[in-house]
Short mmCIF file of C-alpha atoms and ligand atoms in Angstrom, two decimals:
data_model
loop_
_atom_site.label_atom_id
_atom_site.label_comp_id
_atom_site.label_asym_id
_atom_site.label_seq_id
_atom_site.Cartn_x
_atom_site.Cartn_y
_atom_site.Cartn_z
CA MET A 1 3.47 -21.34 7.14
CA ASP A 2 6.02 -18.55 7.38
CA ILE A 3 5.44 -15.27 9.14
CA GLN A 4 6.08 -12.59 6.54
CA GLN A 5 6.28 -8.82 6.64
CA THR A 6 4.84 -6.74 3.82
CA LEU A 7 4.60 -3.05 3.03
CA SER A 8 1.19 -1.37 3.11
CA ILE A 9 0.40 2.19 2.09
CA ILE A 10 -2.92 3.88 2.82
CA LYS A 11 -3.04 6.17 -0.20
CA PRO A 12 -4.01 9.88 -0.36
CA ASP A 13 -7.61 9.19 -1.44
CA ALA A 14 -8.35 7.06 1.63
CA MET A 15 -6.48 9.46 3.93
CA LYS A 16 -8.51 12.43 2.61
CA SER A 17 -11.74 10.49 3.16
CA LYS A 18 -10.69 9.71 6.76
CA LEU A 19 -10.73 5.98 6.09
CA SER A 20 -7.36 5.17 7.68
CA GLY A 21 -8.94 4.05 10.96
CA LYS A 22 -11.34 1.68 9.22
CA ILE A 23 -8.53 0.25 7.07
CA ILE A 24 -6.21 -0.25 10.07
CA ASN A 25 -9.04 -2.01 11.89
CA PHE A 26 -9.67 -4.23 8.84
CA ILE A 27 -5.98 -5.15 8.59
CA GLU A 28 -5.76 -6.03 12.30
CA GLU A 29 -8.99 -8.04 12.22
CA LYS A 30 -7.52 -10.16 9.42
CA GLY A 31 -4.72 -11.14 11.80
CA PHE A 32 -1.95 -8.70 10.91
CA SER A 33 0.25 -6.95 13.46
CA ILE A 34 1.41 -3.45 12.58
CA ILE A 35 5.13 -3.41 13.32
CA ALA A 36 6.02 -0.01 11.83
CA GLN A 37 3.92 2.96 10.82
CA LYS A 38 4.31 6.60 9.82
CA LYS A 39 2.35 9.38 8.16
CA ILE A 40 4.36 11.17 5.49
CA ILE A 41 4.00 13.25 2.34
CA LEU A 42 6.14 12.04 -0.54
CA VAL A 43 7.90 14.46 -2.88
CA GLN A 44 7.93 13.82 -6.62
CA LYS A 45 11.36 12.18 -6.81
CA GLN A 46 10.49 9.78 -3.99
CA ALA A 47 7.19 8.75 -5.59
CA GLU A 48 8.93 8.28 -8.96
CA ALA A 49 11.57 6.10 -7.30
CA PHE A 50 9.01 4.03 -5.39
CA TYR A 51 6.98 3.34 -8.56
CA SER A 52 9.97 3.21 -10.95
CA VAL A 53 8.90 -0.25 -12.17
CA HIS A 54 5.93 1.50 -13.81
CA ASN A 55 7.88 4.40 -15.39
CA GLU A 56 7.09 3.34 -18.95
CA ARG A 57 3.36 2.93 -18.29
CA PRO A 58 0.95 5.59 -19.65
CA PHE A 59 -0.45 6.26 -16.16
CA PHE A 60 2.95 6.81 -14.50
CA GLN A 61 2.96 10.62 -14.17
CA GLU A 62 -0.68 10.63 -13.10
CA LEU A 63 0.10 7.99 -10.48
CA VAL A 64 3.04 10.02 -9.17
CA SER A 65 0.90 13.20 -8.97
CA PHE A 66 -1.78 11.28 -7.09
CA MET A 67 0.68 9.76 -4.62
CA ILE A 68 2.16 13.18 -3.75
CA SER A 69 -1.24 14.90 -3.53
CA GLY A 70 -1.52 14.47 0.24
CA PRO A 71 -0.40 12.52 3.27
CA ILE A 72 -0.06 8.75 3.12
CA LEU A 73 0.17 6.23 5.94
CA VAL A 74 3.01 3.78 5.39
CA GLN A 75 3.09 0.56 7.40
CA ILE A 76 4.98 -2.67 7.71
CA ILE A 77 2.47 -5.34 8.64
CA GLU A 78 3.14 -8.93 9.62
CA ALA A 79 1.14 -12.17 9.46
CA LYS A 80 1.37 -15.79 8.36
CA GLU A 81 1.98 -15.74 4.59
CA GLY A 82 1.55 -11.97 4.99
CA VAL A 83 2.54 -10.95 1.45
CA SER A 84 -0.11 -13.00 -0.36
CA LEU A 85 -2.64 -12.59 2.45
CA TYR A 86 -2.48 -8.80 2.15
CA ARG A 87 -2.79 -8.91 -1.65
CA LYS A 88 -5.87 -11.11 -1.15
CA ILE A 89 -7.63 -8.84 1.36
CA MET A 90 -6.74 -5.72 -0.69
CA GLY A 91 -8.55 -7.03 -3.76
CA SER A 92 -7.93 -6.33 -7.45
CA THR A 93 -6.26 -3.11 -8.61
CA ASN A 94 -9.54 -1.82 -10.02
CA PRO A 95 -12.06 -1.50 -7.16
CA LYS A 96 -14.88 -2.12 -9.63
CA GLU A 97 -13.44 -5.58 -10.30
CA ALA A 98 -12.40 -6.29 -6.72
CA GLU A 99 -14.02 -9.11 -4.79
CA GLU A 100 -16.74 -8.29 -2.25
CA GLY A 101 -15.39 -7.64 1.22
CA THR A 102 -11.92 -6.52 0.09
CA ILE A 103 -10.36 -3.18 1.08
CA ARG A 104 -10.43 -1.84 -2.46
CA LYS A 105 -14.05 -2.90 -3.00
CA LEU A 106 -15.09 -1.32 0.30
CA TYR A 107 -12.98 1.84 0.23
CA GLY A 108 -11.52 2.33 -3.28
CA THR A 109 -12.93 4.74 -5.88
CA ASP A 110 -11.33 3.88 -9.23
CA ILE A 111 -8.31 2.15 -10.75
CA GLN A 112 -5.99 4.95 -9.61
CA CYS A 113 -7.61 5.99 -6.33
CA ASN A 114 -7.79 2.47 -4.94
CA ALA A 115 -7.13 3.17 -1.24
CA VAL A 116 -4.11 0.95 -0.58
CA HIS A 117 -0.80 -0.38 -1.84
CA GLY A 118 0.59 -3.79 -0.92
CA SER A 119 3.87 -5.42 -1.97
CA ASP A 120 3.48 -8.05 -4.70
CA SER A 121 6.30 -10.41 -3.63
CA LEU A 122 8.46 -11.16 -0.60
CA GLU A 123 11.47 -9.69 -2.39
CA ASN A 124 9.62 -6.45 -3.15
CA ALA A 125 8.22 -6.36 0.40
CA ASN A 126 11.81 -6.23 1.70
CA ILE A 127 12.89 -3.62 -0.83
CA GLU A 128 9.82 -1.44 -0.22
CA SER A 129 10.06 -1.75 3.58
CA SER A 130 13.65 -0.52 3.57
CA PHE A 131 12.65 2.29 1.18
CA PHE A 132 10.56 3.78 4.01
CA PHE A 133 11.85 2.43 7.33
CA ASN A 134 15.15 1.86 9.09
CA LYS A 135 15.68 -1.00 11.54
CA LEU A 136 15.07 1.16 14.62
CA GLU A 137 11.55 2.03 13.38
CA ILE A 138 10.45 -1.61 13.12
CA ILE A 139 9.08 -3.04 16.37
CA SER A 140 8.18 -6.71 15.87
P1 ADP B 1 -1.33 -2.92 -7.67
O1 ADP B 1 -1.33 -1.68 -6.80
O2 ADP B 1 -2.61 -3.68 -7.56
O3 ADP B 1 -0.11 -3.79 -7.48
P2 ADP B 1 -0.10 -2.00 -10.15
O4 ADP B 1 1.22 -2.35 -9.54
O5 ADP B 1 -0.39 -2.56 -11.50
O6 ADP B 1 -1.32 -2.40 -9.19
O7 ADP B 1 -0.22 -0.42 -10.27
C1 ADP B 1 0.24 0.42 -9.25
C2 ADP B 1 -0.79 1.51 -9.02
O8 ADP B 1 -0.89 2.32 -10.19
C3 ADP B 1 -2.20 1.01 -8.77
O9 ADP B 1 -2.46 0.60 -7.46
C4 ADP B 1 -3.03 2.24 -9.16
O10 ADP B 1 -3.03 3.23 -8.11
C5 ADP B 1 -2.23 2.76 -10.35
N1 ADP B 1 -2.73 2.23 -11.62
C6 ADP B 1 -2.61 0.96 -12.09
N2 ADP B 1 -3.17 0.82 -13.31
C7 ADP B 1 -3.68 2.05 -13.63
C8 ADP B 1 -4.38 2.58 -14.77
N3 ADP B 1 -4.68 1.81 -15.81
N4 ADP B 1 -4.74 3.88 -14.74
C9 ADP B 1 -4.44 4.68 -13.69
N5 ADP B 1 -3.76 4.25 -12.58
C10 ADP B 1 -3.39 2.95 -12.55
MG1 MG B 2 1.90 -3.38 -7.87
#
C-alpha cells in the first residue's frame, strides 16, 4: 500500500457555488492530507496546455472556456493508493451517472460542470502536480 500524491482541482462551477469548503472537508474525511494548495485563474493557453490530451475532442474549446471562467482551487493531496482512491471518491465524469456519495454526484451539475478534476494515473499525477506547483510549495 503505497502513499501516493495526486492532483485535485476544484473547478469553477464548484468555486462559484461556494462548495470548496465542503469538498475539502470531504477529501480530508476520506483520509487525504492536503500538501499543497492555491487559488488561481487560468488563462486560455494554460488551460489548453493542461487539457492538451483532449485537444481533438469536440468538447475541447468549451472545456477550456469553462476552466478559465473563474477561480479554481488546485491541490496536491496525499493518501494510501491516493490516485485511484481520489478517482473513486470523485465518481464518474458525468454526475448523473456517478455513484451515490461521490463528490460529482453530490456537487456536480453536468458532464462539463462536474466540480472536480483528479489525475487518472500516477504518471499523470506527477506531470500535473509539476504543472502547477514547484517543490517549495509542497509541504508533505
Ligand atoms: P475525467 O475528468 O473524469 O477524467 P475526462 O478526462 O474524460 O474526464 O474529461 C475531462 C473533462 O472534460 C471532464 O471532467 C469534463 O469537465 C469535460 N468533459 C468530458 N466529457 C465531456 C463531454 N462529453 N462534454 C462536455 N465536457 C466534457
Ligand atoms: Mg481525465
